[in-house]
Tab-separated table of C-alpha atoms and ligand atoms in Angstrom:
chain	number	residue	atom	x	y	z
A	1	MET	CA	-17.620	20.792	-10.563
A	2	PRO	CA	-17.459	18.252	-7.603
A	3	ASP	CA	-15.698	19.910	-4.643
A	4	PRO	CA	-12.116	19.569	-4.432
A	5	GLY	CA	-11.304	16.213	-3.313
A	6	ALA	CA	-14.896	14.855	-3.103
A	7	ASN	CA	-13.840	11.811	-4.525
A	8	THR	CA	-10.907	11.099	-2.996
A	9	ILE	CA	-12.397	11.481	0.733
A	10	SER	CA	-15.585	9.414	-0.747
A	11	GLU	CA	-13.321	6.868	-2.052
A	12	ILE	CA	-11.371	6.820	1.348
A	13	LEU	CA	-14.465	6.189	3.509
A	14	SER	CA	-16.161	3.976	1.561
A	15	GLU	CA	-12.923	1.573	2.125
A	16	PRO	CA	-14.427	-1.209	4.526
A	17	ALA	CA	-17.354	-1.064	2.440
A	18	THR	CA	-15.430	-2.077	-0.875
A	19	TRP	CA	-13.155	-4.594	1.343
A	20	LYS	CA	-16.622	-6.607	2.380
A	21	SER	CA	-17.728	-6.348	-1.434
A	22	CYS	CA	-14.166	-7.545	-2.969
A	23	LEU	CA	-13.897	-10.421	-0.270
A	24	GLU	CA	-17.492	-11.605	-0.780
A	25	GLU	CA	-17.028	-11.947	-4.496
A	26	LEU	CA	-14.003	-13.639	-4.470
A	27	GLU	CA	-15.498	-16.389	-2.114
A	28	SER	CA	-18.528	-16.320	-4.213
A	29	THR	CA	-16.518	-17.149	-7.244
A	30	GLY	CA	-13.873	-19.151	-5.782
A	31	GLN	CA	-11.634	-17.476	-8.392
A	32	LEU	CA	-8.249	-17.403	-5.902
A	33	LEU	CA	-8.903	-21.474	-4.963
A	34	SER	CA	-8.835	-22.580	-8.697
A	35	PHE	CA	-5.773	-20.077	-9.238
A	36	ASN	CA	-4.518	-21.779	-6.868
A	37	GLU	CA	-4.852	-25.094	-7.740
A	38	LYS	CA	-3.364	-24.322	-11.379
A	39	LEU	CA	-0.315	-22.476	-10.372
A	40	ALA	CA	3.094	-23.903	-10.073
A	41	GLY	CA	4.371	-25.007	-6.663
A	42	ASP	CA	7.835	-24.224	-4.750
A	43	LEU	CA	8.359	-21.048	-6.821
A	44	GLU	CA	9.491	-17.282	-6.024
A	45	TRP	CA	6.952	-14.938	-6.293
A	46	VAL	CA	7.920	-11.766	-7.883
A	47	PHE	CA	4.980	-9.127	-7.219
A	48	ILE	CA	5.128	-6.127	-10.286
A	49	GLY	CA	3.862	-2.587	-10.054
A	50	CYS	CA	4.444	1.155	-10.810
A	51	GLY	CA	4.091	4.112	-8.487
A	52	SER	CA	1.376	3.145	-5.677
A	53	SER	CA	1.196	-0.389	-7.184
A	54	PHE	CA	4.855	-0.914	-6.661
A	55	TYR	CA	4.071	0.173	-3.161
A	56	LEU	CA	1.522	-2.371	-2.601
A	57	ALA	CA	4.078	-5.109	-4.255
A	58	GLN	CA	6.380	-4.247	-1.636
A	59	ALA	CA	3.671	-5.120	1.281
A	60	ALA	CA	2.046	-8.039	-0.638
A	61	SER	CA	6.072	-9.353	-0.770
A	62	SER	CA	6.219	-8.984	2.684
A	63	THR	CA	3.234	-10.541	3.453
A	64	TRP	CA	4.054	-13.210	1.270
A	65	SER	CA	6.735	-14.320	2.778
A	66	ILE	CA	5.695	-14.291	6.191
A	67	VAL	CA	2.224	-15.842	5.431
A	68	THR	CA	3.603	-18.781	2.780
A	69	GLY	CA	7.039	-18.946	4.309
A	70	GLY	CA	7.835	-19.029	0.689
A	71	LYS	CA	10.539	-16.807	-0.910
A	72	SER	CA	9.452	-13.317	-2.493
A	73	ARG	CA	10.340	-9.958	-3.755
A	74	ALA	CA	9.059	-6.761	-5.284
A	75	ILE	CA	10.040	-5.206	-8.740
A	76	PRO	CA	8.991	-2.158	-10.206
A	77	ALA	CA	7.754	-2.910	-13.535
A	78	SER	CA	10.395	-0.744	-15.595
A	79	GLU	CA	13.480	-2.727	-13.980
A	80	ILE	CA	11.814	-6.165	-15.760
A	81	THR	CA	12.506	-4.846	-19.139
A	82	LEU	CA	15.794	-2.415	-18.490
A	83	PHE	CA	17.635	-4.759	-15.990
A	84	PRO	CA	15.992	-8.239	-16.417
A	85	GLN	CA	18.509	-9.630	-14.472
A	86	SER	CA	16.659	-8.536	-11.628
A	87	LEU	CA	14.469	-11.352	-12.417
A	88	PRO	CA	14.945	-14.587	-10.415
A	89	LEU	CA	14.512	-17.547	-12.485
A	90	PRO	CA	12.233	-19.170	-12.363
A	91	CYS	CA	9.484	-17.580	-10.722
A	92	GLN	CA	5.943	-16.615	-10.249
A	93	PRO	CA	5.312	-13.083	-11.546
A	94	VAL	CA	1.899	-10.773	-10.273
A	95	LEU	CA	1.065	-7.555	-12.073
A	96	ILE	CA	-0.650	-5.288	-10.360
A	97	THR	CA	-2.607	-2.327	-11.632
A	98	ARG	CA	-5.419	-0.542	-11.108
A	99	SER	CA	-5.974	0.903	-14.890
A	100	GLY	CA	-4.484	-1.784	-16.556
A	101	HIS	CA	-3.467	0.747	-19.093
A	102	THR	CA	0.558	1.360	-17.972
A	103	SER	CA	2.897	0.890	-20.123
A	104	GLU	CA	6.027	-0.363	-17.965
A	105	VAL	CA	2.998	-3.021	-16.864
A	106	LEU	CA	2.214	-3.886	-20.254
A	107	GLN	CA	5.992	-4.066	-21.304
A	108	ALA	CA	6.918	-6.352	-18.625
A	109	ALA	CA	3.858	-8.416	-18.803
A	110	GLU	CA	4.883	-8.909	-23.008
A	111	TYR	CA	8.576	-9.963	-22.116
A	112	LEU	CA	7.329	-12.269	-19.500
A	113	GLU	CA	4.961	-13.779	-21.804
A	114	GLU	CA	6.538	-13.595	-25.209
A	115	LYS	CA	10.416	-13.852	-24.310
A	116	LEU	CA	10.042	-16.029	-21.228
A	117	ASN	CA	6.841	-17.568	-21.946
A	118	ILE	CA	6.251	-17.557	-17.999
A	119	ARG	CA	2.375	-17.351	-17.547
A	120	THR	CA	1.463	-14.118	-15.644
A	121	VAL	CA	-0.972	-13.737	-12.580
A	122	ALA	CA	-2.340	-9.885	-13.010
A	123	ILE	CA	-4.649	-8.153	-10.786
A	124	THR	CA	-6.570	-5.084	-11.901
A	125	CYS	CA	-9.519	-2.507	-10.784
A	126	ALA	CA	-10.570	-1.842	-14.394
A	127	GLY	CA	-12.638	-3.907	-17.329
A	128	GLY	CA	-12.072	-3.815	-21.078
A	129	THR	CA	-8.142	-2.648	-20.852
A	130	PRO	CA	-5.019	-4.037	-22.121
A	131	ILE	CA	-3.918	-6.345	-19.405
A	132	GLU	CA	-7.197	-8.513	-19.908
A	133	LYS	CA	-5.759	-8.934	-23.542
A	134	LYS	CA	-2.427	-10.953	-21.736
A	135	ASP	CA	-2.585	-14.450	-21.147
A	136	SER	CA	-2.838	-13.877	-17.288
A	137	TYR	CA	-4.788	-15.281	-14.253
A	138	LEU	CA	-6.563	-12.110	-13.959
A	139	ILE	CA	-8.104	-10.869	-10.663
A	140	LYS	CA	-10.694	-8.099	-11.466
A	141	LEU	CA	-11.907	-5.796	-8.686
A	142	LEU	CA	-14.202	-3.927	-10.256
A	143	VAL	CA	-16.017	-3.022	-7.287
A	144	ALA	CA	-12.554	-1.188	-6.116
A	145	ASP	CA	-12.152	1.197	-9.240
A	146	GLU	CA	-11.733	5.031	-8.276
A	147	LYS	CA	-12.601	8.827	-9.967
A	148	SER	CA	-9.426	10.311	-8.056
A	149	THR	CA	-6.150	10.369	-9.689
A	150	VAL	CA	-4.837	8.642	-6.541
A	151	MET	CA	-5.063	5.036	-5.068
A	152	THR	CA	-6.333	4.416	-2.386
A	153	ARG	CA	-9.319	1.763	-1.979
A	154	SER	CA	-7.771	0.125	-5.273
A	155	PHE	CA	-4.365	-0.330	-3.117
A	156	THR	CA	-6.358	-0.778	0.042
A	157	SER	CA	-8.489	-4.000	-1.984
A	158	MET	CA	-5.678	-5.145	-4.355
A	159	LEU	CA	-3.686	-5.641	-1.293
A	160	ILE	CA	-6.230	-7.276	0.637
A	161	THR	CA	-6.444	-9.710	-2.360
A	162	LEU	CA	-2.719	-10.975	-2.879
A	163	GLN	CA	-2.978	-11.274	1.296
A	164	LEU	CA	-6.053	-13.911	0.757
A	165	LEU	CA	-4.148	-15.717	-2.003
A	166	ALA	CA	-1.188	-15.532	0.374
A	167	ALA	CA	-3.168	-17.213	2.674
A	168	ILE	CA	-4.856	-19.940	0.692
A	169	ARG	CA	-1.507	-20.874	-1.044
A	170	GLY	CA	0.150	-21.352	2.920
A	171	VAL	CA	-3.115	-23.276	4.143
A	172	ARG	CA	-3.442	-20.192	6.867
A	173	ARG	CA	-7.359	-20.475	7.740
A	174	ASP	CA	-6.761	-17.948	10.724
A	175	PHE	CA	-5.463	-15.633	8.110
A	176	VAL	CA	-8.284	-15.965	5.822
A	177	ASP	CA	-10.565	-15.704	8.822
A	178	ALA	CA	-8.983	-12.695	9.768
A	179	LEU	CA	-9.066	-10.869	6.386
A	180	ARG	CA	-12.710	-11.660	6.199
A	181	SER	CA	-13.112	-10.111	9.635
A	182	LEU	CA	-11.186	-6.669	8.602
A	183	PRO	CA	-13.935	-4.779	7.151
A	184	GLU	CA	-16.178	-4.979	10.297
A	185	GLN	CA	-13.396	-4.432	12.639
A	186	PHE	CA	-12.046	-1.366	11.093
A	187	ALA	CA	-15.127	0.146	10.115
A	188	PRO	CA	-15.734	1.693	13.505
A	189	ARG	CA	-12.267	2.683	14.078
A	190	PHE	CA	-12.676	5.389	11.235
A	191	VAL	CA	-14.255	8.456	12.973
A	192	SER	CA	-11.681	8.549	15.598
A	193	ILE	CA	-8.450	8.349	13.057
A	194	ARG	CA	-9.940	10.695	10.681
A	195	ALA	CA	-10.822	13.135	14.001
A	196	THR	CA	-6.909	12.461	15.024
A	197	VAL	CA	-5.221	13.708	11.641
A	198	LYS	CA	-8.049	16.456	11.011
A	199	THR	CA	-6.989	17.991	14.350
A	200	LEU	CA	-3.131	17.104	13.432
A	201	VAL	CA	-3.187	19.104	9.986
A	202	ASP	CA	-5.353	22.135	11.276
A	203	SER	CA	-3.039	22.432	14.094
A	204	ASN	CA	0.681	22.660	12.257
A	205	ASN	CA	1.990	23.559	9.235
A	206	PHE	CA	4.696	21.278	8.297
A	207	ALA	CA	7.870	21.751	5.990
A	208	ASP	CA	9.318	17.834	5.551
A	209	TYR	CA	7.311	14.364	6.093
A	210	VAL	CA	8.754	11.272	6.969
A	211	PHE	CA	7.080	7.888	6.949
A	212	LEU	CA	8.952	4.984	9.105
A	213	GLY	CA	7.872	1.239	8.793
A	214	GLN	CA	9.027	-2.310	8.905
A	215	GLY	CA	8.454	-5.510	7.481
A	216	PRO	CA	5.332	-5.342	5.715
A	217	PHE	CA	4.611	-1.848	7.001
A	218	PHE	CA	7.709	-0.511	4.784
A	219	GLY	CA	5.365	-0.742	2.097
A	220	ILE	CA	2.671	0.630	3.415
A	221	ALA	CA	5.176	3.836	4.786
A	222	GLN	CA	6.169	4.383	1.145
A	223	GLU	CA	2.409	4.656	0.048
A	224	SER	CA	1.474	6.634	2.787
A	225	MET	CA	4.824	9.150	1.788
A	226	LEU	CA	3.424	9.098	-1.668
A	227	LYS	CA	-0.181	9.935	-1.071
A	228	VAL	CA	1.428	12.952	1.278
A	229	LYS	CA	3.326	14.009	-2.096
A	230	GLU	CA	0.457	13.502	-4.706
A	231	MET	CA	-2.299	15.169	-2.654
A	232	SER	CA	-0.323	17.808	-0.769
A	233	CYS	CA	2.474	18.491	-3.276
A	234	SER	CA	4.809	18.302	-0.003
A	235	TYR	CA	8.033	17.238	0.248
A	236	ALA	CA	7.756	13.556	1.692
A	237	GLN	CA	10.580	10.856	2.279
A	238	CYS	CA	10.128	7.229	3.563
A	239	PHE	CA	12.914	4.873	5.512
A	240	HIS	CA	12.869	1.421	7.293
A	241	THR	CA	12.047	3.199	11.008
A	242	LEU	CA	15.525	2.003	12.223
A	243	GLU	CA	17.667	2.981	9.124
A	244	PHE	CA	16.484	6.606	9.700
A	245	ARG	CA	19.131	6.942	12.479
A	246	HIS	CA	22.006	6.130	10.031
A	247	GLY	CA	21.871	9.856	8.680
A	248	PRO	CA	18.737	10.803	7.696
A	249	LYS	CA	17.271	11.832	11.062
A	250	ALA	CA	19.838	14.875	10.810
A	251	ILE	CA	16.716	16.503	9.143
A	252	VAL	CA	14.536	16.147	12.576
A	253	SER	CA	13.030	19.871	13.307
A	254	PRO	CA	9.734	20.418	15.170
A	255	GLN	CA	8.622	21.553	11.504
A	256	THR	CA	9.312	17.801	10.722
A	257	LEU	CA	6.165	15.155	10.933
A	258	VAL	CA	7.883	11.797	11.739
A	259	THR	CA	5.031	9.007	11.175
A	260	PHE	CA	6.080	5.701	12.807
A	261	ILE	CA	3.976	2.701	11.045
A	262	ILE	CA	4.524	0.215	13.878
A	263	SER	CA	4.943	-3.074	13.626
A	264	GLU	CA	4.657	-5.684	16.422
A	265	THR	CA	7.152	-8.129	15.665
A	266	GLY	CA	9.904	-4.954	15.897
A	267	PHE	CA	7.761	-3.006	18.522
A	268	ASP	CA	10.426	-2.525	21.310
A	269	ALA	CA	13.304	-1.432	18.822
A	270	GLU	CA	10.839	0.842	16.711
A	271	LEU	CA	9.758	2.456	19.897
A	272	ALA	CA	12.938	3.220	20.746
A	273	VAL	CA	13.565	5.509	17.743
A	274	LEU	CA	10.308	7.057	18.286
A	275	GLU	CA	11.695	7.972	22.024
A	276	GLU	CA	15.300	9.453	20.342
A	277	ILE	CA	13.144	11.212	17.372
A	278	LYS	CA	11.363	13.034	20.249
A	279	ARG	CA	14.157	13.855	22.229
A	280	LEU	CA	15.429	15.686	19.119
A	281	GLY	CA	12.646	17.621	18.797
A	282	GLY	CA	10.726	16.434	16.008
A	283	THR	CA	6.569	16.117	15.777
A	284	THR	CA	5.488	12.488	15.606
A	285	LEU	CA	2.634	10.370	14.857
A	286	ALA	CA	2.177	6.654	15.996
A	287	VAL	CA	0.361	4.067	13.999
A	288	SER	CA	0.011	1.463	15.951
A	289	ASN	CA	-2.202	-1.744	16.916
A	290	ALA	CA	-2.282	-0.994	20.765
A	291	GLY	CA	-1.199	1.599	22.856
A	292	ASP	CA	1.778	1.739	25.219
A	293	PRO	CA	3.209	4.320	27.868
A	294	VAL	CA	6.372	5.159	25.820
A	295	ILE	CA	3.729	6.030	22.982
A	296	HIS	CA	1.896	8.083	25.330
A	297	ARG	CA	4.877	9.845	26.060
A	298	CYS	CA	6.480	10.547	22.934
A	299	ALA	CA	3.837	10.470	20.111
A	300	ASP	CA	2.511	14.002	19.846
A	301	TYR	CA	-0.475	12.300	17.906
A	302	ALA	CA	-1.551	8.415	18.044
A	303	VAL	CA	-3.858	6.102	16.123
A	304	GLU	CA	-4.647	3.032	17.873
A	305	LEU	CA	-6.007	0.822	15.130
A	306	ALA	CA	-7.268	-1.781	18.126
A	307	LEU	CA	-7.829	-4.592	15.643
A	308	ASN	CA	-7.710	-8.359	16.452
A	309	ILE	CA	-6.088	-9.868	13.867
A	310	PRO	CA	-2.295	-11.195	12.664
A	311	GLU	CA	0.190	-8.538	12.032
A	312	ALA	CA	0.450	-8.836	8.303
A	313	ALA	CA	-3.402	-8.502	8.057
A	314	ARG	CA	-3.622	-4.983	9.748
A	315	ALA	CA	-1.226	-3.719	6.389
A	316	ALA	CA	-4.119	-2.268	4.435
A	317	ALA	CA	-5.568	-0.583	7.532
A	318	SER	CA	-2.440	0.966	8.364
A	319	VAL	CA	-2.420	2.955	5.292
A	320	VAL	CA	-5.206	5.034	5.998
A	321	PRO	CA	-3.920	7.791	8.573
A	322	GLY	CA	-1.440	8.329	5.263
A	323	GLN	CA	-4.247	8.857	2.971
A	324	LEU	CA	-6.348	11.268	5.508
A	325	LEU	CA	-2.998	13.405	5.763
A	326	GLY	CA	-2.339	13.599	2.144
A	327	PHE	CA	-6.133	14.542	1.752
A	328	TYR	CA	-6.396	17.470	4.493
A	329	THR	CA	-3.302	18.845	3.907
A	330	GLY	CA	-3.747	19.215	0.263
A	331	ILE	CA	-7.466	20.831	1.302
A	332	LYS	CA	-5.657	22.773	3.468
A	333	LYS	CA	-2.841	23.934	0.845
A	334	GLY	CA	-6.290	24.953	-1.207
A	335	LEU	CA	-5.463	21.858	-3.792
A	336	ASN	CA	-7.590	19.376	-5.465
A	337	PRO	CA	-6.518	15.973	-4.097
A	338	ASP	CA	-8.802	14.588	-6.604
A	339	GLU	CA	-6.357	15.687	-9.619
A	340	PRO	CA	-2.645	16.434	-8.128
A	341	ARG	CA	-0.699	18.820	-9.944
A	342	ASN	CA	1.715	17.481	-12.954
A	343	LEU	CA	-0.280	14.146	-12.188
A	344	SER	CA	-2.301	12.032	-14.792
A	345	ARG	CA	-4.474	8.807	-13.841
A	346	VAL	CA	-2.564	6.443	-16.038
A	347	VAL	CA	1.015	7.344	-17.000
A	348	LEU	CA	1.557	5.944	-20.900
A	349	LEU	CA	5.204	6.252	-22.469
A	350	GLU	CA	5.295	7.519	-25.983
A	351	ASN	CA	7.179	4.600	-27.312
A	352	ALA	CA	4.680	2.128	-25.700
A	353	LYS	CA	2.935	0.004	-28.752
B	1	F1P	C1	-0.561	3.502	-10.826
B	1	F1P	C2	-0.656	4.892	-10.396
B	1	F1P	C3	-0.503	5.409	-9.557
B	1	F1P	C4	-0.185	6.982	-8.791
B	1	F1P	C5	-0.964	7.840	-10.797
B	1	F1P	C6	-0.611	7.242	-11.733
B	1	F1P	O1	-0.696	2.915	-12.062
B	1	F1P	O2	1.022	4.784	-11.003
B	1	F1P	O3	-0.003	4.958	-8.756
B	1	F1P	O4	-1.234	7.557	-8.165
B	1	F1P	O5	-2.061	7.252	-10.723
B	1	F1P	O6	-0.808	5.484	-11.878
B	1	F1P	P1	-1.645	1.428	-12.333
B	1	F1P	O7	-2.266	0.641	-11.104
B	1	F1P	O8	-2.963	2.214	-12.945
B	1	F1P	O9	-0.761	0.636	-13.058
């Protein structure tokens, strides 16, 4: 039997190398360039998924609008079939599914193709799955697939790939180059990030976990929250950073770890919330690209990504501290992050065909 969490930690640590392999494969196949030529112009792009793949959709959608200037939104797959009014028409749907088996995603694909006659884009990390039978423009990242139930490198690799498609669509050469430099820039940062998160977990026992982010970092905050829930069965919540003042800050205490995933665009406004939460006695972790006197003063723990790339291109790297937090907290609680309580690797609904 592998040690508890053995798959998850090796998959987290393999992220920079996996990103590099995915980017090299996409460049050598030219797949995204050919898709881009075939896809209709000037449509709203709708990113669709479940669980981690829905939070990925949120980060991808926000990046899409920033990088292409076009309209975009994220919708959970279940909403497509239960409340189809939520779908703007016409649109370009993008189905996100690590396993390629998730019932709600396959039902959404069927509805879009057969009822609305819309050809979807689909991205997955598995081969020979039902999503492959759909008439989609299919992107397969087999190198990013995982043994663990929880999504880590599949989440970040699929996000980077959709960001690359956005950069191609938006004719953003700088953003393409930035994503290509990410694995090399981030890999050396891993050791210190891992040490900071491990020290944080070893030195504290929290009752509540809160994750805060704005723009593309809101989806990243959502996923960080889910990693702590899944791998450590802890109570965790997520809000837009400035929304936390509007009521939820009532829960703040020293037993509450409040993690800020800080954007550049909202830097000053988000740091003002950090200052306030520190004054209220919360324990704080700041994930930012660069240091700052306010962060030094108000963050009990700080992770600096120090990546010389545009803000949105840092989204994938920004989720790694949350992945490690979930992992080390789960291990500390004697759990197995590879097989979280009550979870299966794929959600199959009974009524699914
Ligand atoms: C994703 C997902 C995961 C969750 C669990 C069940 O499905 O919901 O986010 O952690 O592993 O599956 P998919 O991306 O394979 O459709």
